[in-house]
Coordinates of C-alpha atoms in Angstrom, one line a residue:
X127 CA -2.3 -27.7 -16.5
X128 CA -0.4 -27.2 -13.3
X129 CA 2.6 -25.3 -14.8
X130 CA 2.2 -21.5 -15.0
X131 CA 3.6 -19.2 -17.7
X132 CA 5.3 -17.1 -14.2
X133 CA 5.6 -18.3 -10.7
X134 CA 5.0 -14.6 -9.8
X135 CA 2.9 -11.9 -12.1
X136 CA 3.3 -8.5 -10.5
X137 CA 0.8 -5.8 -12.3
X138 CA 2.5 -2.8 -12.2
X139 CA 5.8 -1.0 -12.4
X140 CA 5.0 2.0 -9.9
X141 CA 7.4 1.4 -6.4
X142 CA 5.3 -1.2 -5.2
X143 CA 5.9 -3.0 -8.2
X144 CA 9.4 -2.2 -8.0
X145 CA 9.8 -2.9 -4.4
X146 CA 8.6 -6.5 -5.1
X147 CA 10.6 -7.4 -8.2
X148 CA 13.7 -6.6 -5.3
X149 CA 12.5 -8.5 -2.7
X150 CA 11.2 -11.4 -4.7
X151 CA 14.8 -11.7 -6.1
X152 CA 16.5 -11.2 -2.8
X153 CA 14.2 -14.1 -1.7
X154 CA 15.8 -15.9 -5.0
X155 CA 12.7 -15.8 -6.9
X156 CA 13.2 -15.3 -10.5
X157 CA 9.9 -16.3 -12.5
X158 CA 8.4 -13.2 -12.2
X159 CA 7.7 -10.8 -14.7
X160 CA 6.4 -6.7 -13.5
X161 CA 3.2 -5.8 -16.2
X162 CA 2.7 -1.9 -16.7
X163 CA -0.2 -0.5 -18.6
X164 CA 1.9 3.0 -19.1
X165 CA 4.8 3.1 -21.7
X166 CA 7.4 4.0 -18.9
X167 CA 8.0 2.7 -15.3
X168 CA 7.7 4.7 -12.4
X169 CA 3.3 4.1 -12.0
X170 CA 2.2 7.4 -10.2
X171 CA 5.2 9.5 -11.3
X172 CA 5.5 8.4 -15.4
X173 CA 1.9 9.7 -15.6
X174 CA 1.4 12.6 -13.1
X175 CA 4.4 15.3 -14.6
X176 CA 2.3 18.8 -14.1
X177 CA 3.9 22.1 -13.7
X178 CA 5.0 22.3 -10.2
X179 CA 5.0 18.3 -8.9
X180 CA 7.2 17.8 -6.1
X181 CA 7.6 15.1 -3.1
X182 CA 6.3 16.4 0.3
X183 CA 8.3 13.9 1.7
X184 CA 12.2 14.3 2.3
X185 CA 13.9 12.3 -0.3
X186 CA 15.7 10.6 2.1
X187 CA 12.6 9.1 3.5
X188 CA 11.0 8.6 0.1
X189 CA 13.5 6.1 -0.8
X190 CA 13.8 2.5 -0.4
X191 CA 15.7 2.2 3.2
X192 CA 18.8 0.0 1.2
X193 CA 19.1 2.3 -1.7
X194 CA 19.6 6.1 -1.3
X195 CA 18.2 8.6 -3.2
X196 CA 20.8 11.7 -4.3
X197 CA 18.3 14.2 -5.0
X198 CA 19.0 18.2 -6.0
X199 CA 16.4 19.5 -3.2
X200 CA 15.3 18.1 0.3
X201 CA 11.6 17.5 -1.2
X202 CA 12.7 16.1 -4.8
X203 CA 10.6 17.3 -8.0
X204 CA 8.6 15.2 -10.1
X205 CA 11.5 14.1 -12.4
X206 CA 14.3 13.2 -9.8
X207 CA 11.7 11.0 -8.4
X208 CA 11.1 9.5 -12.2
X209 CA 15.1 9.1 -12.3
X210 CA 15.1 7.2 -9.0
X211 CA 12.7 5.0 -10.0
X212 CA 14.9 4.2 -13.5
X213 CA 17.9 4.0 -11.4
X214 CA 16.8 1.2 -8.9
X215 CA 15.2 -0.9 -12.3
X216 CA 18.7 -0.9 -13.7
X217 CA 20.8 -1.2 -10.5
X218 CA 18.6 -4.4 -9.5
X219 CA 18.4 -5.7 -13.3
X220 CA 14.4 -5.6 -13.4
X221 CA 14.7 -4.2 -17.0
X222 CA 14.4 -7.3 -18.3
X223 CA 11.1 -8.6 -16.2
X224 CA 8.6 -5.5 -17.0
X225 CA 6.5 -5.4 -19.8
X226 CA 5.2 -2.1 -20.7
X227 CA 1.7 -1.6 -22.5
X228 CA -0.1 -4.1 -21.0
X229 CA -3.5 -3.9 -19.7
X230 CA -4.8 -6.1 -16.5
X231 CA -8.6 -6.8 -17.2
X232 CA -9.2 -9.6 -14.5
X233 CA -8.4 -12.8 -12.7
X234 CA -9.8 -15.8 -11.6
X235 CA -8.2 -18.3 -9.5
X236 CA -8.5 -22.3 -10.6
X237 CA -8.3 -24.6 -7.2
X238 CA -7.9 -27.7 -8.9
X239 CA -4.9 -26.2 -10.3
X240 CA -3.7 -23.6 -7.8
X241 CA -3.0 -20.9 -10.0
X242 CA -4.5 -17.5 -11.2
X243 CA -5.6 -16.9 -14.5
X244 CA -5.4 -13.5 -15.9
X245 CA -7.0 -11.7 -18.8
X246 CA -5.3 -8.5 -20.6
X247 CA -7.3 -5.5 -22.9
X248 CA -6.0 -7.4 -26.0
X249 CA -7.6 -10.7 -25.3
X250 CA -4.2 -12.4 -24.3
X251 CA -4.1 -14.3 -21.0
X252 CA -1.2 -15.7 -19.0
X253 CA -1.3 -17.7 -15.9
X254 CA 0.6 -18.0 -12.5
X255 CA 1.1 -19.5 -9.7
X256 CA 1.1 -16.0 -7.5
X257 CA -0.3 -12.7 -8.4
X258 CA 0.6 -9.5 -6.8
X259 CA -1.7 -6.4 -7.8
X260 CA 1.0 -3.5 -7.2
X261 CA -1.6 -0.5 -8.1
X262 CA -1.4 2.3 -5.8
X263 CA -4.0 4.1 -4.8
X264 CA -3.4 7.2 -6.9
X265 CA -4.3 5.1 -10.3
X266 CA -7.9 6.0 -11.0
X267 CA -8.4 9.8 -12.2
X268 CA -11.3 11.3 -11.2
X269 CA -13.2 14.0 -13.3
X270 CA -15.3 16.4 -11.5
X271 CA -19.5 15.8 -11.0
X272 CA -20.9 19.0 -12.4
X273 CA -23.6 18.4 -15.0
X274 CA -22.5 19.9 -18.5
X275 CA -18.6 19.0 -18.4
X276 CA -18.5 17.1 -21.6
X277 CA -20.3 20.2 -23.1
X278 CA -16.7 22.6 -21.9
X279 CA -15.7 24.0 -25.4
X280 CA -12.3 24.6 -24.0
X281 CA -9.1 22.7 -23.0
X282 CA -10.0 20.1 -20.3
X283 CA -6.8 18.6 -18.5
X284 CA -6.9 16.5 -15.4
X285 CA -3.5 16.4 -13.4
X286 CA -2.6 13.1 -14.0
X287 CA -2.9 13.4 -18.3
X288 CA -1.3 16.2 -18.3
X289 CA -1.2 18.1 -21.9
X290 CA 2.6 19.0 -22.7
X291 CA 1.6 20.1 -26.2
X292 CA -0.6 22.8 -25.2
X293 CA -0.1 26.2 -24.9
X294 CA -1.9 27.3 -21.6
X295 CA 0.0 30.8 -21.3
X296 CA -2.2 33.8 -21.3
X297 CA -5.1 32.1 -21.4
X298 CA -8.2 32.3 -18.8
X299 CA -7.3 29.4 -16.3
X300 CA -10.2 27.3 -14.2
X301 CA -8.7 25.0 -11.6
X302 CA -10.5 22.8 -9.6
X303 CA -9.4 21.3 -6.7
X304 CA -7.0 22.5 -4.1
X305 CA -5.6 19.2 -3.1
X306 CA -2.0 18.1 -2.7
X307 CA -2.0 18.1 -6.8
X308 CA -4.0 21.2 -6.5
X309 CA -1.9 23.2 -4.6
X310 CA 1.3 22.9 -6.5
X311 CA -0.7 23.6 -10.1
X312 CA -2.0 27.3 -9.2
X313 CA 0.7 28.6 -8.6
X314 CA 2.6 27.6 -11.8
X315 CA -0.6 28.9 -13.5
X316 CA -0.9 31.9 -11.7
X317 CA 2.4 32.6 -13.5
X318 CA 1.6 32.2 -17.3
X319 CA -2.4 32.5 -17.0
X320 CA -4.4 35.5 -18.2
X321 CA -6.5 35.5 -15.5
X322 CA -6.9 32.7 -13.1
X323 CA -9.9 31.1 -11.2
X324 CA -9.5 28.7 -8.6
X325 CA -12.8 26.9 -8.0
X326 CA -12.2 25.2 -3.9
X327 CA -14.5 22.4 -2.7
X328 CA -12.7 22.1 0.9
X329 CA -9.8 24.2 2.3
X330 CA -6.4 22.5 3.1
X331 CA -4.4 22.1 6.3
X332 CA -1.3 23.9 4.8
X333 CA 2.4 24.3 6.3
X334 CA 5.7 26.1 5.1
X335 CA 8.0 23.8 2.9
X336 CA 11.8 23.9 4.2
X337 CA 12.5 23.3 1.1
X338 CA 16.4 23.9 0.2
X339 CA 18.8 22.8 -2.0
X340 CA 21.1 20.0 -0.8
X341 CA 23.0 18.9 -4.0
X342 CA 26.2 20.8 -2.8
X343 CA 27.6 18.2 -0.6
X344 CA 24.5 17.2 2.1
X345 CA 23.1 14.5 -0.7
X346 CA 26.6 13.0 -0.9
X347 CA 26.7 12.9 3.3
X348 CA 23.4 11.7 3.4
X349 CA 24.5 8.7 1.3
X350 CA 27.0 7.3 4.3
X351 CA 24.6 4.5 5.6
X352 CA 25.7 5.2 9.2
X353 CA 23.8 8.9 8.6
X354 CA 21.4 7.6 6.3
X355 CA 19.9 5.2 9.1
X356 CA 19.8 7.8 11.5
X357 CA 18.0 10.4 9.6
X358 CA 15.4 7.7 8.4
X359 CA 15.5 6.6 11.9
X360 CA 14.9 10.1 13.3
X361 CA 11.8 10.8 10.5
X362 CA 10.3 7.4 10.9
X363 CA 10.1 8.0 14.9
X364 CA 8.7 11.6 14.5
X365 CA 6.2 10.9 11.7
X366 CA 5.0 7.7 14.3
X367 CA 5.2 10.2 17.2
X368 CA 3.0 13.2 15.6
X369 CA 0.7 10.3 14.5
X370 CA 0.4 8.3 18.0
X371 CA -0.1 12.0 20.2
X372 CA -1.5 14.3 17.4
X373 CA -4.3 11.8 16.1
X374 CA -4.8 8.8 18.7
X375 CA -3.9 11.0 22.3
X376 CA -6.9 13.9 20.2
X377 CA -8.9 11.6 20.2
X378 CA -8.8 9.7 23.7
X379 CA -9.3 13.5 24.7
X380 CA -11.6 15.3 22.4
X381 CA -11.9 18.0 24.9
X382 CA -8.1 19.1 23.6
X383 CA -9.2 19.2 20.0
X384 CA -11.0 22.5 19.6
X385 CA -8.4 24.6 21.2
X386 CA -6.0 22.6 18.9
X387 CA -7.7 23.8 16.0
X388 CA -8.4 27.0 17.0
X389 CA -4.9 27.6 17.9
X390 CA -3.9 26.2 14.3
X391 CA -6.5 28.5 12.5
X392 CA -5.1 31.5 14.2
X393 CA -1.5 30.2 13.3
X394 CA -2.9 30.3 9.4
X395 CA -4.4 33.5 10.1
X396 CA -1.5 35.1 11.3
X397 CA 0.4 33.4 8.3
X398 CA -2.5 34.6 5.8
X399 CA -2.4 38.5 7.5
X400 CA -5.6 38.9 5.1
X401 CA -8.6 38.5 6.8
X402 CA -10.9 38.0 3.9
X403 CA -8.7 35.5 2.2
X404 CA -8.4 33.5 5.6
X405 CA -12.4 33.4 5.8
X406 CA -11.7 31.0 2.5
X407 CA -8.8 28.8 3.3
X408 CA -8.6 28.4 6.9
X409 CA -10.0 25.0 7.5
X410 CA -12.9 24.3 9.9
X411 CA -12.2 21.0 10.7
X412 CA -9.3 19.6 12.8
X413 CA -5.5 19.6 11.6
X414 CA -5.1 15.7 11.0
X415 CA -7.9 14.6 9.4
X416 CA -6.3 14.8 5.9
X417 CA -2.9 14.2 5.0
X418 CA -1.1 17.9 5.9
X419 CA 0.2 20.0 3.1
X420 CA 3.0 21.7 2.3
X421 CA 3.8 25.0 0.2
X422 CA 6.1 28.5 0.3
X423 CA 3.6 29.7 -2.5
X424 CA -0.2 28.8 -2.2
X425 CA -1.2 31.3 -0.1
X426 CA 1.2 34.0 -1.8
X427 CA -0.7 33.1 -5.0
X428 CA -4.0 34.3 -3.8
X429 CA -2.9 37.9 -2.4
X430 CA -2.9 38.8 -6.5
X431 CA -6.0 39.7 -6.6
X432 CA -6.4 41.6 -9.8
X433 CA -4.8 38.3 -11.6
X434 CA -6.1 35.4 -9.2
X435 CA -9.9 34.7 -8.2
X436 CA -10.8 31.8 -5.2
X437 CA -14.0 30.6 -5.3
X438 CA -15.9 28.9 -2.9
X439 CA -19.3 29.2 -4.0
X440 CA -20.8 25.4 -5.4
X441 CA -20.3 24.8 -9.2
X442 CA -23.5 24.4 -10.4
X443 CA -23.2 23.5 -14.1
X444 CA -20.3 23.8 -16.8
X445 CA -21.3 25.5 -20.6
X446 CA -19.7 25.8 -23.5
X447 CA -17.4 28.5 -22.0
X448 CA -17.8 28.9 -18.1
X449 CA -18.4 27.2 -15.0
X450 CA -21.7 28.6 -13.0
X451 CA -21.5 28.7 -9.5
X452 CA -24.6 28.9 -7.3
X453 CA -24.5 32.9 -6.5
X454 CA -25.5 32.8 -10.1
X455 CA -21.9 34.1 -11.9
X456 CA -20.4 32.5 -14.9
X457 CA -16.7 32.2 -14.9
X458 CA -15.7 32.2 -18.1
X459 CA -12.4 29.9 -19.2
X460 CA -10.3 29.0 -22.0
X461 CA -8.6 26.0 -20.0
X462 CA -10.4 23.6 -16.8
X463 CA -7.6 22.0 -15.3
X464 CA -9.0 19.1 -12.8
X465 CA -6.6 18.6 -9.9
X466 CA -9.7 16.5 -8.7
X467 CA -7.3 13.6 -7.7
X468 CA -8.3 9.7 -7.8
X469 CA -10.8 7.6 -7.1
X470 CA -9.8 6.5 -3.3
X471 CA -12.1 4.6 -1.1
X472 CA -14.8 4.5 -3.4
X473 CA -16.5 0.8 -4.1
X474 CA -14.4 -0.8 -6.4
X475 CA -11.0 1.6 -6.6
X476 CA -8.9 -1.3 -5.3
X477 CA -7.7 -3.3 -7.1
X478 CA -9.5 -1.8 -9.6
X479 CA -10.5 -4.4 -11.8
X480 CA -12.3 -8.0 -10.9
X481 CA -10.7 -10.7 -8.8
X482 CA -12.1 -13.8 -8.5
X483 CA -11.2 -15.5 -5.5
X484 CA -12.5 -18.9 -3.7
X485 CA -16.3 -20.0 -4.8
X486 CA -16.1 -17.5 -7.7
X487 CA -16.1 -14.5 -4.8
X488 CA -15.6 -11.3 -6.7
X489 CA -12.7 -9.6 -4.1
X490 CA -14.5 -6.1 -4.3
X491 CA -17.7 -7.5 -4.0
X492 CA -16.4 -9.1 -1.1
X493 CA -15.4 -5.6 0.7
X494 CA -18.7 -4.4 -0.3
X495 CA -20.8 -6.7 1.7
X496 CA -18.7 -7.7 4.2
X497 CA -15.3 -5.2 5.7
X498 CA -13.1 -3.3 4.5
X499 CA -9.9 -5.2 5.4
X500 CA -6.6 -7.4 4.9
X501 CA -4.6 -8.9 6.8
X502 CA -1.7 -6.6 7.4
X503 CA -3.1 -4.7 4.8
X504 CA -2.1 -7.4 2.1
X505 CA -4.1 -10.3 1.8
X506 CA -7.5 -12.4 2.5
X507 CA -8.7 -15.3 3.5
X508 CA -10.6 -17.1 0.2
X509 CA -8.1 -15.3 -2.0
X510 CA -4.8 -17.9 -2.3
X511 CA -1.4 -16.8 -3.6
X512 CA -2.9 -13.1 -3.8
X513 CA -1.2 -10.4 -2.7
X514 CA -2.0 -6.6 -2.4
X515 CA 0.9 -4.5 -2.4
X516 CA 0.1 -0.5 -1.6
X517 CA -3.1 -1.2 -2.9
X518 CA -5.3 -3.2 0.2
X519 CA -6.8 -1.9 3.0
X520 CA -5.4 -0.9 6.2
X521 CA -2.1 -1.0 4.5
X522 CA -0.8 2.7 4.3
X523 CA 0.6 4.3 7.2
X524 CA 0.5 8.4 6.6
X525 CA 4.0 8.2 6.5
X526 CA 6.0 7.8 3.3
X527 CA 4.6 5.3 0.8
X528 CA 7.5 4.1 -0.3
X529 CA 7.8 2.6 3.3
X530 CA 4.8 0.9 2.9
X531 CA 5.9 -1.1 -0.8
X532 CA 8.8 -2.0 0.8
X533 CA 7.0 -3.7 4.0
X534 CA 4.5 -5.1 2.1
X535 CA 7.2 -6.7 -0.6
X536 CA 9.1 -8.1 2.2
X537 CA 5.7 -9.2 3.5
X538 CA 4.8 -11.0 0.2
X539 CA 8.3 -12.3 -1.0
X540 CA 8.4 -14.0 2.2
X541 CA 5.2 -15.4 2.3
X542 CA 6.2 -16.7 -1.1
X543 CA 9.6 -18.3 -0.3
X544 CA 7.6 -20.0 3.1
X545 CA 5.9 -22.0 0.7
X546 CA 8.4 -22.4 -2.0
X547 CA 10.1 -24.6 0.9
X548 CA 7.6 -26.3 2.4
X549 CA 6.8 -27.3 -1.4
X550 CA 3.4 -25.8 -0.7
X551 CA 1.7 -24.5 -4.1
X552 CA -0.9 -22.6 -2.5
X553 CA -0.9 -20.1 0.6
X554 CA -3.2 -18.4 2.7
X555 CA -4.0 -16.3 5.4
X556 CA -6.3 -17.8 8.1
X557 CA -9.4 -16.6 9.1
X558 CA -8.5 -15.8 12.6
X559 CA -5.2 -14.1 12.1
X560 CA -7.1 -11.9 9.2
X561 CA -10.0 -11.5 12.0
X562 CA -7.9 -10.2 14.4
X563 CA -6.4 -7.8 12.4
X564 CA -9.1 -6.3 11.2
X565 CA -10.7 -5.9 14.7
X566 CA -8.0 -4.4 16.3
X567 CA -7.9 -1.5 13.0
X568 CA -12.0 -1.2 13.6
X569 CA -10.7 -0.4 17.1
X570 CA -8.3 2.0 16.8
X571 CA -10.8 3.6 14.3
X572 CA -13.4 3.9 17.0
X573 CA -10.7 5.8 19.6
X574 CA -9.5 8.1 17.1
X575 CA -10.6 11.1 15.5
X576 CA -10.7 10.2 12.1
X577 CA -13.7 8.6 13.0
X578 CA -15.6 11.6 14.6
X579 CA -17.0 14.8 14.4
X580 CA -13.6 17.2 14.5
X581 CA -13.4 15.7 10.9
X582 CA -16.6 15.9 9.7
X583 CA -16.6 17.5 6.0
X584 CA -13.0 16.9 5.5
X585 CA -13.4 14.7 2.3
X586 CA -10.3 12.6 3.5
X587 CA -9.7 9.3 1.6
X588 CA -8.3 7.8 5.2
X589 CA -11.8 6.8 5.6
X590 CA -14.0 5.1 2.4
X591 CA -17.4 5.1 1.4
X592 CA -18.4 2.6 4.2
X593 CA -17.4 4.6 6.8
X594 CA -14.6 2.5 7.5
X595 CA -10.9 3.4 8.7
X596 CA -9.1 3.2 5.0
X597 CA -5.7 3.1 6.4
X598 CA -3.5 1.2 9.0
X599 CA -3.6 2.8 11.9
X600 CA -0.6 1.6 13.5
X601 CA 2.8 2.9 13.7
X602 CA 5.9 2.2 10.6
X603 CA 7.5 0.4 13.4
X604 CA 4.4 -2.2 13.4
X605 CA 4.3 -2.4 10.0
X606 CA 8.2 -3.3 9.4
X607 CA 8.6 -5.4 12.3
X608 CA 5.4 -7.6 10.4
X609 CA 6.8 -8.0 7.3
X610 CA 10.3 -9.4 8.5
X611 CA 9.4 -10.8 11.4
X612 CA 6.7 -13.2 9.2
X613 CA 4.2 -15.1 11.4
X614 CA 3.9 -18.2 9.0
X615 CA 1.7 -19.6 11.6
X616 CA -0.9 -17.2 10.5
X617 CA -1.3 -19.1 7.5
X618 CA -2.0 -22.6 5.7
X619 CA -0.1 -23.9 2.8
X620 CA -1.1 -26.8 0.8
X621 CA 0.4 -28.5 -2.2
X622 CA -1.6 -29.7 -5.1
X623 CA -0.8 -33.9 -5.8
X624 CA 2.0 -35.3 -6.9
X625 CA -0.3 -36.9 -9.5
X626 CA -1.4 -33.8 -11.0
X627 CA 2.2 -32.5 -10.7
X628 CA 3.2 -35.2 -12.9
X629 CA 0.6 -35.1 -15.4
X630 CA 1.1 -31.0 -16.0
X631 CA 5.3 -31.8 -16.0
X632 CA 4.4 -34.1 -18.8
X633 CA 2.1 -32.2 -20.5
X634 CA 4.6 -29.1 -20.5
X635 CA 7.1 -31.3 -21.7
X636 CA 5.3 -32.7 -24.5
X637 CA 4.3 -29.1 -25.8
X638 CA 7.9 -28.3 -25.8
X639 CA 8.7 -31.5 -27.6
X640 CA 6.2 -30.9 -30.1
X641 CA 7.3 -27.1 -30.7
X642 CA 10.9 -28.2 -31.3
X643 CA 9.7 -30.5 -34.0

């Protein structure tokens, strides 16, 4: 059969799910239903609700540009950004498209019939005509590999399953990791823990948070769209601004970079005023590399020294009650917490799960032997009627992310409607459009410095496990003008025959027929 169960099948209710439910409607659209594996909407922020999570991006740029965000501080916590999500469901009636506790497994597309056939945990299978993967890249948790952590007699929490029903106050507190999650979790431990031992794998670029309250009359001002536009106007041209002369202009002259760092390690050192604690967690590679940081507390954390331990030493092994590092110590723990993050830019993180394109192609597979790429981030040649939303290659900007769902669901609701009236059932990218993409990120990636030594043992997930530039290394401005400006002639659209049309109309009608019997 020709008929799908959905025109579009969007896998999860994060933003980027979100984002596309809006745009498909705006793009009148409505076969489409949003599948969630969580109970709750809201992807990254329904499952990540640690002590301490907060946006460190203003809440006026984490928003969708047509639908403010009225927020209690400039960088939202964790739940206001929960509530946002809930609010823009309701306000743009997707309540009724999501499905929640459903399990993508795998797809494979049928040319004869030019649709995608999905398969679920419970053995259920739908089919559609387009299907839009809205993952995210924080959607994989990643444990930590030290031999011996399945043998930890303790509590074990990673920061994305957090454990609400435990009692973690007074209690001897590991963390590992001082990542963006990291870095907001010690110091809500360091407040109820016993003792607490912070285990670091690779220090952070870190900057004060102007973090203030706005909820007293600024949130309401900030919802007048003349001011809204101008203040997203104003971040969007900074963030593209820091990123065109701090990263590409570094590294057209790499001679700059190692006063750059130096003077930003003696900026953190003057910060730190302890010289022994800034031996630890000034960085030796250049500010940049990773996605910067923001806190009022990390480093205030550390000067309790009776109460707060930072080691640096290499966890060796894990026991039945402490981790061994390699000068031989064991710390010993009631409670690992693993703010280890996800699994970014490893084989196989995105989408996540098998695709099977054109010729049986597994997509993966595909990035494995061949590039790491998509056409503006979003979709490939040999994969019809698929699109990638915040989850492809070359598709985040290090900007705001909600900036990139809503680009690339303008990108794909467009694409879709370009077809819808050409009467087209099946679209793609072409190969030279997709070709030329991808060469001009692999060239950008070769003049910046992402790509060389200043950020050598950074661990960033801006570049994967090929050695290849993870993200788009343009501006936001590229990226927007793209999606709305849509180059249809960068793609082919074909419709199936009006034969097999026909014969699937008829079939559908005759199952109907028959069920009403």
């Amino acid at each position: 059969m020709s008929t799908p169960d959905h025109e579009v099948v969007v896998i999860g209710a994060g933003f980027g799910g979100i984002a596309t439910g809006v745009e498909l409607r705006r793009q009148g659209i409505e076969d489409f239903v949003l599948l969630e594996k969580h109970d709750g909407i809201g992807g990254t922020w329904w499952a990540n609700t640690y002590p301490g999570i907060a946006v460190d991006i203003p809440a006026i740029y984490y928003s969708f540009s047509y639908e403010p965000f009225r927020s209690s501080r400039l960088f939202p916590p964790g739940h206001e950004v929960q509530a946002y999500a809930e609010h823009i469901v309701d306000k743009y009636g997707l309540r009724d498209r999501i499905r929640l506790g459903v399990t993508f497994t795998g797809a494979k597309w049928d040319d004869s019939t030019h649709l995608w056939q999905l398969d679920f945990a419970d053995g259920s299978q739908l089919s559609c005509r387009y299907l839009v993967p809205a993952l995210g890249i924080l959607e994989q948790a990643k444990l930590p590999e030290i031999p011996g952590i399945e043998k930890f007699a303790g509590k074990v929490v990673h920061s994305s399953q957090w454990d609400h029903e435990y009692d973690y106050t007074g209690k001897r507190i590991g963390v590992i990791g001082t990542g963006a999650s990291g870095l907001q979790i010690i110091p809500e431990m360091a407040k109820i823990a016993s003792h607490l031992t912070v285990f670091q794998r690779t220090p952070i670029w870190l900057a004060p948070k102007p973090d203030i309250r706005i909820d007293w009359g600024l949130d309401r001002a900030l919802k007048g769209p003349v001011l809204r536009r101008a203040v997203r106007y104003t971040i969007a041209t900074a963030l593209d601004a820091a990123l065109v002369v701090g990263v590409r202009a570094l590294g057209a002259t790499p001679a700059a970079i190692p006063y750059v760092t130096r003077a930003a390690q003696g900026a953190t050192r003057i910060w730190l005023r302890d010289k022994e604690l800034a031996d630890k967690l000034v960085p030796s590679y250049a500010p940049g590399c990773k996605r910067p940081s923001m806190s009022n507390e990390y480093f205030r954390t550390f000067k309790q020294k009776d109460r707060v331990a930072l080691i640096t030493e290499k966890m060796c092994e894990i026991t039945d009650r402490a981790v061994i590092t390699a000068d031989g110590t064991a710390h010993e723990l009631d409670v690992l917490v693993c703010a280890t993050g996800f699994r970014v830019c490893e084989r196989g993180f995105a989408p996540g799960m098998p695709i099977h394109g054109m010729h049986d192609r597994e997509l993966g597979d595909y990035w494995h032997e061949n590039h790491y790429h998509a056409y503006e981030g979003v979709t490939v040649p040999g994969w019809p009627n698929l699109f990638l939303v915040c989850c492809g290659p070359n598709t985040i900007v290090p900007s705001s992310i909600l900036t990139t769902a809503e680009n690339n669901a303008i990108l794909t609701s467009r694409a879709i409607a370009a077809a819808r009236r050409r009467g087209a059932t099946r679209v793609e990218v072409k190969q030279q459009p997709f070709d030329d993409f991808a060469r001009m990120c692999v060239e950008r990636a070769e003049g910046s410095m992402w790509m060389a030594a200043p950020c050598a043992g950074s661990n960033t997930y801006y570049v994967n496990y090929q050695n290849e530039l993870a993200i788009r290394p343009t501006t936001v401005l590229s990226q927007w003008r793209a999606a709305r400006f849509l180059r249809t002639r960068d793609f082919t659209f074909h419709a199936l025959p009006s034969t097999v049309l026909a014969a699937s109309a008829d079939t559908a009608a005759d199952l109907a027929g028959a069920g009403s019997k």
